[in-house]
CSV table of N, CA and C in Angstrom, one decimal:
chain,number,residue,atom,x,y,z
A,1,UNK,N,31.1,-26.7,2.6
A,1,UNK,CA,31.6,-25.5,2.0
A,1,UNK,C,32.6,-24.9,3.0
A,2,UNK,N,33.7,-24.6,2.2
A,2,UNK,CA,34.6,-24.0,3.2
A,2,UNK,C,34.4,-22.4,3.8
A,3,UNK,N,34.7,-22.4,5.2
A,3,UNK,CA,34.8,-21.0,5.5
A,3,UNK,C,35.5,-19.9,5.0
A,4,UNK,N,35.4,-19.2,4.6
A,4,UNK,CA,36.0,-17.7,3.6
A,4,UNK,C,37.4,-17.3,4.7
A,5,UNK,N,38.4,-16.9,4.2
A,5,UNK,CA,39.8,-16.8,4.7
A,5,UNK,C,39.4,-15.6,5.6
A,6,UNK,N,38.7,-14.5,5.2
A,6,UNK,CA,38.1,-13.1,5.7
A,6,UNK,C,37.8,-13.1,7.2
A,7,UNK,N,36.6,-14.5,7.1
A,7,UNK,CA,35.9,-15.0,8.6
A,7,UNK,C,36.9,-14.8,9.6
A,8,UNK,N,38.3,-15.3,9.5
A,8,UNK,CA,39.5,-15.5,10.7
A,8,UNK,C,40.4,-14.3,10.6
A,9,UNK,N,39.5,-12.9,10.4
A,9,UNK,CA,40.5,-12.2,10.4
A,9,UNK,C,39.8,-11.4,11.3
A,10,UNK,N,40.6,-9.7,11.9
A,10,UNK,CA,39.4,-9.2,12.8
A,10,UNK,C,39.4,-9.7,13.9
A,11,UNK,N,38.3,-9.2,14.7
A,11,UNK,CA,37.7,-9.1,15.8
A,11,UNK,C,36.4,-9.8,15.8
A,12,UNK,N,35.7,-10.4,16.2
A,12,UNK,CA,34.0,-10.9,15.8
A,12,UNK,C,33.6,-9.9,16.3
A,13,UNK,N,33.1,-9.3,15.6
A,13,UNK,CA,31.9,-8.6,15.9
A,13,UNK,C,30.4,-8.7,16.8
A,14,UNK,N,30.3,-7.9,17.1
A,14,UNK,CA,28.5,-8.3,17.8
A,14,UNK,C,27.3,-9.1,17.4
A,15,UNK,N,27.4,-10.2,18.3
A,15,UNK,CA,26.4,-11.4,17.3
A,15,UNK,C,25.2,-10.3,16.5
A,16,UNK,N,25.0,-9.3,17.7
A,16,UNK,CA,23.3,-8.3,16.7
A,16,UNK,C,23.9,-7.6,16.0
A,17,UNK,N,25.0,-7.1,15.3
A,17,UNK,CA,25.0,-6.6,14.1
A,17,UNK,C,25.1,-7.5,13.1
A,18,UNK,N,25.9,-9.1,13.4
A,18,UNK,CA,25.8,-9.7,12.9
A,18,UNK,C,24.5,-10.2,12.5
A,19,UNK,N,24.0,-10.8,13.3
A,19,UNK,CA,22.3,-11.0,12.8
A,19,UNK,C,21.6,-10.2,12.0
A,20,UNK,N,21.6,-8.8,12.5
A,20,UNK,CA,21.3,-7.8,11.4
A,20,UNK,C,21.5,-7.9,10.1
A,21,UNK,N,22.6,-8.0,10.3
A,21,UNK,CA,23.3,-8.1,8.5
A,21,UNK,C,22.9,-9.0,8.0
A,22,UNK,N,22.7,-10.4,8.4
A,22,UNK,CA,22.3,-11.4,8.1
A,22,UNK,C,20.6,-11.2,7.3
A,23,UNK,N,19.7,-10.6,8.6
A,23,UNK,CA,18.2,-10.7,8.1
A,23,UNK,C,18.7,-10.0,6.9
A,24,UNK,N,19.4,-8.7,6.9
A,24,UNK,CA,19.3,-7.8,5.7
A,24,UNK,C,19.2,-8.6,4.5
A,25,UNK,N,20.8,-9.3,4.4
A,25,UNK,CA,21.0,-10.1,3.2
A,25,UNK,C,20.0,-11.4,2.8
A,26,UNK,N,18.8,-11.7,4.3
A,26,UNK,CA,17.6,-12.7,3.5
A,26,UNK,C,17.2,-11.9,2.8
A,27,UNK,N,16.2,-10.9,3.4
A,27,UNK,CA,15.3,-9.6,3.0
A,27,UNK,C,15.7,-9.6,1.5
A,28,UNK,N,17.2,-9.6,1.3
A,28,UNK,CA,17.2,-9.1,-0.4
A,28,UNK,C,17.6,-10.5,-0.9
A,29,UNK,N,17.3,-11.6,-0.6
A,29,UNK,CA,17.4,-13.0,-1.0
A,29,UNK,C,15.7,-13.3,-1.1
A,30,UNK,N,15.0,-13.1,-0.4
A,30,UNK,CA,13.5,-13.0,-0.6
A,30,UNK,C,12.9,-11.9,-1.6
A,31,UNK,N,13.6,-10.8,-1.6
A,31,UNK,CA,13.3,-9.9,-3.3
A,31,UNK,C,13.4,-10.7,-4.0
A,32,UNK,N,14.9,-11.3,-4.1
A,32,UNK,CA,15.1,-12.3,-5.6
A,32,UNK,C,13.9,-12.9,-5.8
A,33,UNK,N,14.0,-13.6,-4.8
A,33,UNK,CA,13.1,-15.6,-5.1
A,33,UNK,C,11.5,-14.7,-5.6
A,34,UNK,N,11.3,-13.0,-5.3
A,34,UNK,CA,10.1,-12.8,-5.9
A,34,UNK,C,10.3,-12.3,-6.9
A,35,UNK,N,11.1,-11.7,-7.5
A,35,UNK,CA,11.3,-11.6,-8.8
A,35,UNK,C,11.3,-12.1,-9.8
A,36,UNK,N,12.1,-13.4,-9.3
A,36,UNK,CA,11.7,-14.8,-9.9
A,36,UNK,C,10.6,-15.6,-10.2
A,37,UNK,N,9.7,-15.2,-9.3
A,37,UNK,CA,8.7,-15.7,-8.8
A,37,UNK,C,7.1,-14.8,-9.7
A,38,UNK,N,7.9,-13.4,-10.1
A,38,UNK,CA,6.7,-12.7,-10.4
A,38,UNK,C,6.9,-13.3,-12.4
A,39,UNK,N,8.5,-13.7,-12.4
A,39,UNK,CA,8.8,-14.0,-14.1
A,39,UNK,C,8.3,-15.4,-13.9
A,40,UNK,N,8.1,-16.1,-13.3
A,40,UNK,CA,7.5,-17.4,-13.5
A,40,UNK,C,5.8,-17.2,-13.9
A,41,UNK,N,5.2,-16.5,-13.1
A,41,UNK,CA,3.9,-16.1,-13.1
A,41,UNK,C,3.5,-15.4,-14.1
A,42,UNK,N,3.9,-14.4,-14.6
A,42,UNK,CA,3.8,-13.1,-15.8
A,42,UNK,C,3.7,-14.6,-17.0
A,43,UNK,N,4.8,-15.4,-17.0
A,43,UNK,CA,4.5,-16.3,-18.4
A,43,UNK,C,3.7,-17.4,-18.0
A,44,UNK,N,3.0,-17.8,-16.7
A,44,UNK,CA,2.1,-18.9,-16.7
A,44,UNK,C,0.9,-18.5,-16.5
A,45,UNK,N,0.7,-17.3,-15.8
A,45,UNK,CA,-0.4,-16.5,-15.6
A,45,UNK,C,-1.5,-15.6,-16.4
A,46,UNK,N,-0.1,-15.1,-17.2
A,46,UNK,CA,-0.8,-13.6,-17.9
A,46,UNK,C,-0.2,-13.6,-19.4
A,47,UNK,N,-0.5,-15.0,-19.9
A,47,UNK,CA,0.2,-15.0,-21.3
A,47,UNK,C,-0.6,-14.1,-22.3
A,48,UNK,N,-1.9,-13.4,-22.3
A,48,UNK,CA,-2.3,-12.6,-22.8
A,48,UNK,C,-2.2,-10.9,-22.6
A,49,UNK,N,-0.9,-10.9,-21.4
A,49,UNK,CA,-0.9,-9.2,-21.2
A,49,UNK,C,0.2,-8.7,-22.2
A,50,UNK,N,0.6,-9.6,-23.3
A,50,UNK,CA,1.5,-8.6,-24.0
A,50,UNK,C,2.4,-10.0,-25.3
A,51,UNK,N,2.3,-9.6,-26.2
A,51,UNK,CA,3.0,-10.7,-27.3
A,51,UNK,C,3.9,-11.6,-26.9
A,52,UNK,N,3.7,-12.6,-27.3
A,52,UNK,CA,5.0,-13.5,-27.1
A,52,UNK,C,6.3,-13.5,-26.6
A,53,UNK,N,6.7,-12.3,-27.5
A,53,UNK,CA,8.3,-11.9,-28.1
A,53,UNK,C,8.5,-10.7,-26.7
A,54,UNK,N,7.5,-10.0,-26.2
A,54,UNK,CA,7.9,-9.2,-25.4
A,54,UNK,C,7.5,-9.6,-24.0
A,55,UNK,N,6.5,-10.8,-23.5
A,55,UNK,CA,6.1,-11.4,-22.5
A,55,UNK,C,7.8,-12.3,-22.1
A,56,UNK,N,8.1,-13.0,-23.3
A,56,UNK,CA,9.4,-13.8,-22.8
A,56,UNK,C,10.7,-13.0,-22.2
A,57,UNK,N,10.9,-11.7,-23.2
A,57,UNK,CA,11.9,-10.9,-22.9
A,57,UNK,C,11.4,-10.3,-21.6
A,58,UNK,N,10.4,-9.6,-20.9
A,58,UNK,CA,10.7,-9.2,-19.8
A,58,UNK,C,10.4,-10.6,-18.8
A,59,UNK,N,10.1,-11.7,-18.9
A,59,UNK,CA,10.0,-12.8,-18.0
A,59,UNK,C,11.5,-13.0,-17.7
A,60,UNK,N,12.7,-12.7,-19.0
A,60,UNK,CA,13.9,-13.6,-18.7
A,60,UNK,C,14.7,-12.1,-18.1
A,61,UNK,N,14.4,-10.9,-18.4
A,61,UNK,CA,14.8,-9.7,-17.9
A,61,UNK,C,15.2,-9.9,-16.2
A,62,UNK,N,13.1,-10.1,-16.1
A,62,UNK,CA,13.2,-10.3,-14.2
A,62,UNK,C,13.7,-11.5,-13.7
A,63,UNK,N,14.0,-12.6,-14.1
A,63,UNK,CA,14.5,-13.7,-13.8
A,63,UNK,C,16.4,-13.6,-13.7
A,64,UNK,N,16.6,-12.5,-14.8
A,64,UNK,CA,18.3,-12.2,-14.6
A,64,UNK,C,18.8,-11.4,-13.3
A,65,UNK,N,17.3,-10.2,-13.5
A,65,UNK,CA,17.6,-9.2,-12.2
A,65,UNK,C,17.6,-9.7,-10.8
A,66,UNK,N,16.9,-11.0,-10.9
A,66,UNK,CA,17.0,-11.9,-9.8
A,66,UNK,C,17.9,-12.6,-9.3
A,67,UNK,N,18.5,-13.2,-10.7
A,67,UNK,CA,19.6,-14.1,-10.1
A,67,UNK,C,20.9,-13.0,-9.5
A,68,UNK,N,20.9,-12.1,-10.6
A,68,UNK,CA,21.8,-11.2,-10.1
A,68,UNK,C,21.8,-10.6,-8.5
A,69,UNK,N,20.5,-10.1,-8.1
A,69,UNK,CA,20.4,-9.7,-7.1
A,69,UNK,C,21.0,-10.7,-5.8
A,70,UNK,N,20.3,-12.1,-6.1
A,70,UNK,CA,20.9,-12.7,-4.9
A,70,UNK,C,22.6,-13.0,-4.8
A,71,UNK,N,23.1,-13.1,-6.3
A,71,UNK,CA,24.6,-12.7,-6.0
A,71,UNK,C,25.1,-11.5,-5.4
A,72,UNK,N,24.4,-10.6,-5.7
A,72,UNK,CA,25.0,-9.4,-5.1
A,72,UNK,C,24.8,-8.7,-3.3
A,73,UNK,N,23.4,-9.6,-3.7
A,73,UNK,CA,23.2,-9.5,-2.0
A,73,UNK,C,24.2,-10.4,-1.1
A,74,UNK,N,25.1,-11.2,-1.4
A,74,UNK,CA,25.6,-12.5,-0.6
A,74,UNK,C,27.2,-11.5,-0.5
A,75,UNK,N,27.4,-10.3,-1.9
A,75,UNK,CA,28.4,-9.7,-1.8
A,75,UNK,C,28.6,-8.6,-0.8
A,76,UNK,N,27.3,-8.5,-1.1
A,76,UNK,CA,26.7,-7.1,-0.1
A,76,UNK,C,27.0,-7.2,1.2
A,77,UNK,N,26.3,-8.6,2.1
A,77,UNK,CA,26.6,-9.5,3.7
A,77,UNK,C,28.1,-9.4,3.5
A,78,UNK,N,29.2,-10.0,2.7
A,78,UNK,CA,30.4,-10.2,3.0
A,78,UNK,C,31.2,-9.0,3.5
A,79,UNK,N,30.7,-8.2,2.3
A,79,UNK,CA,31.6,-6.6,2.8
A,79,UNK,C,31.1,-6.3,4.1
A,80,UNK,N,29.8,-6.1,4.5
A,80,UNK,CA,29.3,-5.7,5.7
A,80,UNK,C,30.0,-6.4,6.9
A,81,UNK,N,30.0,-7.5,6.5
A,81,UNK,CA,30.7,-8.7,7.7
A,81,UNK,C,32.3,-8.3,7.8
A,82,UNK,N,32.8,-8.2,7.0
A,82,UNK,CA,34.1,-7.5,6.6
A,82,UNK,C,34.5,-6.3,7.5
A,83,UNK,N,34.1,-5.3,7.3
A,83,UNK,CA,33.8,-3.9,7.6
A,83,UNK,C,33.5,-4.0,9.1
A,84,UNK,N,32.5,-4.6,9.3
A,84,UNK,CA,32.1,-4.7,11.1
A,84,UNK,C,33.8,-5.6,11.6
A,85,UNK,N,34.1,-6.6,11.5
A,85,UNK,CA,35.2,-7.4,11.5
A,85,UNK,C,36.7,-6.2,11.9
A,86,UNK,N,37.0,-5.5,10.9
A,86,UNK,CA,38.1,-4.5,10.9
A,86,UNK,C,37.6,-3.3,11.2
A,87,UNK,N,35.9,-3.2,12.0
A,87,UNK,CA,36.1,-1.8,12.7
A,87,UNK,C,36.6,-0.4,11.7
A,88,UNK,N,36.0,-0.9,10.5
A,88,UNK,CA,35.8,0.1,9.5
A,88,UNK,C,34.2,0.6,9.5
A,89,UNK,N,34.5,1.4,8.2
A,89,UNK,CA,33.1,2.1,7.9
A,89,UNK,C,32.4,1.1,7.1
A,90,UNK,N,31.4,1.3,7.1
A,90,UNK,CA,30.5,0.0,6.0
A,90,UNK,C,30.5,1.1,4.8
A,91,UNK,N,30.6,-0.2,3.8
A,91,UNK,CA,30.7,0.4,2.2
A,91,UNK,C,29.7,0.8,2.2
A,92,UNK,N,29.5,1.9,1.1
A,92,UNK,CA,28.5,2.2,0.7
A,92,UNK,C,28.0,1.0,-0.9
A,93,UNK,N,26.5,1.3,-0.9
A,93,UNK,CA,26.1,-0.1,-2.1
A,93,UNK,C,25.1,0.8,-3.0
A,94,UNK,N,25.3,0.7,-4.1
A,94,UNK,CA,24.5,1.2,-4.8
A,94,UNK,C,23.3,0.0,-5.5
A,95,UNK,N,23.2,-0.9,-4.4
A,95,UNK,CA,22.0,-1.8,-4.5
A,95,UNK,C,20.8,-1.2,-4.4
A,96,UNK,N,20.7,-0.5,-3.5
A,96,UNK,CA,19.5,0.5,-3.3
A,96,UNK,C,18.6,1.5,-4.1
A,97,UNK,N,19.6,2.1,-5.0
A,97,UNK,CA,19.1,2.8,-5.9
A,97,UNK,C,18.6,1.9,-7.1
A,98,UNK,N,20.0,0.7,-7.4
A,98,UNK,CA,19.6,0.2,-8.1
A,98,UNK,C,17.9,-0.6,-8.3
A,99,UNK,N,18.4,-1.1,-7.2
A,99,UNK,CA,16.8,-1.8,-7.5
A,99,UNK,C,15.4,-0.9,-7.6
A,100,UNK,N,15.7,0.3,-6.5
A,100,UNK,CA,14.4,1.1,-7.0
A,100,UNK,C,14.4,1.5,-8.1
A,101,UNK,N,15.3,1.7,-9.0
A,101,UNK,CA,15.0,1.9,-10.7
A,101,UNK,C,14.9,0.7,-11.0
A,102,UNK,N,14.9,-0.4,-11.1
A,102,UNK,CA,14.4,-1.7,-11.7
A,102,UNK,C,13.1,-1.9,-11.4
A,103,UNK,N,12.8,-2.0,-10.4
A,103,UNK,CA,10.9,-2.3,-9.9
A,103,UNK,C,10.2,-0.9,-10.4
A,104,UNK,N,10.9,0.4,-10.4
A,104,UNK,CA,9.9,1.4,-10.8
A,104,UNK,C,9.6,1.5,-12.3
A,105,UNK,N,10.6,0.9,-12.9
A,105,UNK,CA,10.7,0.7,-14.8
A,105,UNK,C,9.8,-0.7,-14.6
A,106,UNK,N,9.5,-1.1,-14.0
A,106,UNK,CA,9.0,-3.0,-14.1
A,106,UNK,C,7.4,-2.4,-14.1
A,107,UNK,N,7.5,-1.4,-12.9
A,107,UNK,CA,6.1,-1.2,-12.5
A,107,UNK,C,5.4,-0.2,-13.5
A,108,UNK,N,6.1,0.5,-14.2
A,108,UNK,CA,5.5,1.4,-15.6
A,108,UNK,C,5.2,0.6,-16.8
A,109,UNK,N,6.4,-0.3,-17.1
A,109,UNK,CA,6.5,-0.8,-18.0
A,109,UNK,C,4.6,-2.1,-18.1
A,110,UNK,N,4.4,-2.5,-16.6
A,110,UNK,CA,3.5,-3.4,-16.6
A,110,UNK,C,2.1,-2.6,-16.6
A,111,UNK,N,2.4,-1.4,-15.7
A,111,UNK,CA,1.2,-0.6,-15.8
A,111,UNK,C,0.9,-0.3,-17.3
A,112,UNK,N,1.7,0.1,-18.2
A,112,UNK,CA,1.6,0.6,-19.6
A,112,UNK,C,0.7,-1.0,-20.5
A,113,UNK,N,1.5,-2.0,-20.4
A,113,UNK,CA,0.8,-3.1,-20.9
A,113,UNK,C,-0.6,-3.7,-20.6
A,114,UNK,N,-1.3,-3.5,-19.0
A,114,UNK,CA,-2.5,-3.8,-18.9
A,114,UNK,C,-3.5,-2.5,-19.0
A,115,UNK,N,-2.5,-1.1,-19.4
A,115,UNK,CA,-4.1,-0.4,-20.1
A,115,UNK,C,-3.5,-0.4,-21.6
A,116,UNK,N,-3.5,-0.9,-22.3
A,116,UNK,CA,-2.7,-1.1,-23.3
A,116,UNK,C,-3.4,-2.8,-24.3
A,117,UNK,N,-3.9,-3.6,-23.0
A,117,UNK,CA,-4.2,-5.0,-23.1
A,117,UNK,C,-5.5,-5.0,-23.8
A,118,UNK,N,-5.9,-5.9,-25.1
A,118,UNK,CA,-7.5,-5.5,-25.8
A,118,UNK,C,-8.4,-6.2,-25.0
């Protein structure tokens, strides 16, 4: 894979901010692979916590929120790497909020369905 044009621009920055940035962008690369991880389970696990039609749709829900996330997290590292590079301000990301309204709707929505379950 080729190095991004961005990389050779700038100043290098401090390998520990760099590092930083890096665990950051696992940290939300390990969210994914669980999100992923909880829509693989919810339909192999818990095929009786909710009908068919609505077990599949939130399985493929969290499975999109996941793939999305780890694209966005890879976007997320570049700007940050970017930003440290040109001795700018780091963007701000509305990753943060976002995801805490996604897991908190995930987390109602699931609580609702297991007292809900016959």
């Amino acid at each position: 894979m080729r190095e991004p044009a961005w990389r050779r621009t700038g100043k290098t920055p401090d390998y520990r901010f760099s590092l930083a940035n890096e665990r950051t962008f696992l940290a939300w690369v390990r969210t994914a692979l669980a999100l992923l991880a909880g829509a693989v389970a919810l339909d192999q696990l818990a095929p009786e916590i909710a009908p068919t039609a609505i077990r599949v749709v939130l399985c493929v829900v969290l499975a999109i929120i996941g793939a999305v996330l780890a694209i966005v997290s890879y976007r997320r590292w570049a700007h940050q790497e970017q930003a440290m590079r040109s001795d700018a301000e780091l963007p701000h990301s509305w990753l943060m909020l976002g995801m805490t309204v996604v897991v908190s709707v995930a987390a109602i929505v699931f609580a609702v369905l297991i007292l809900v379950r016959p």
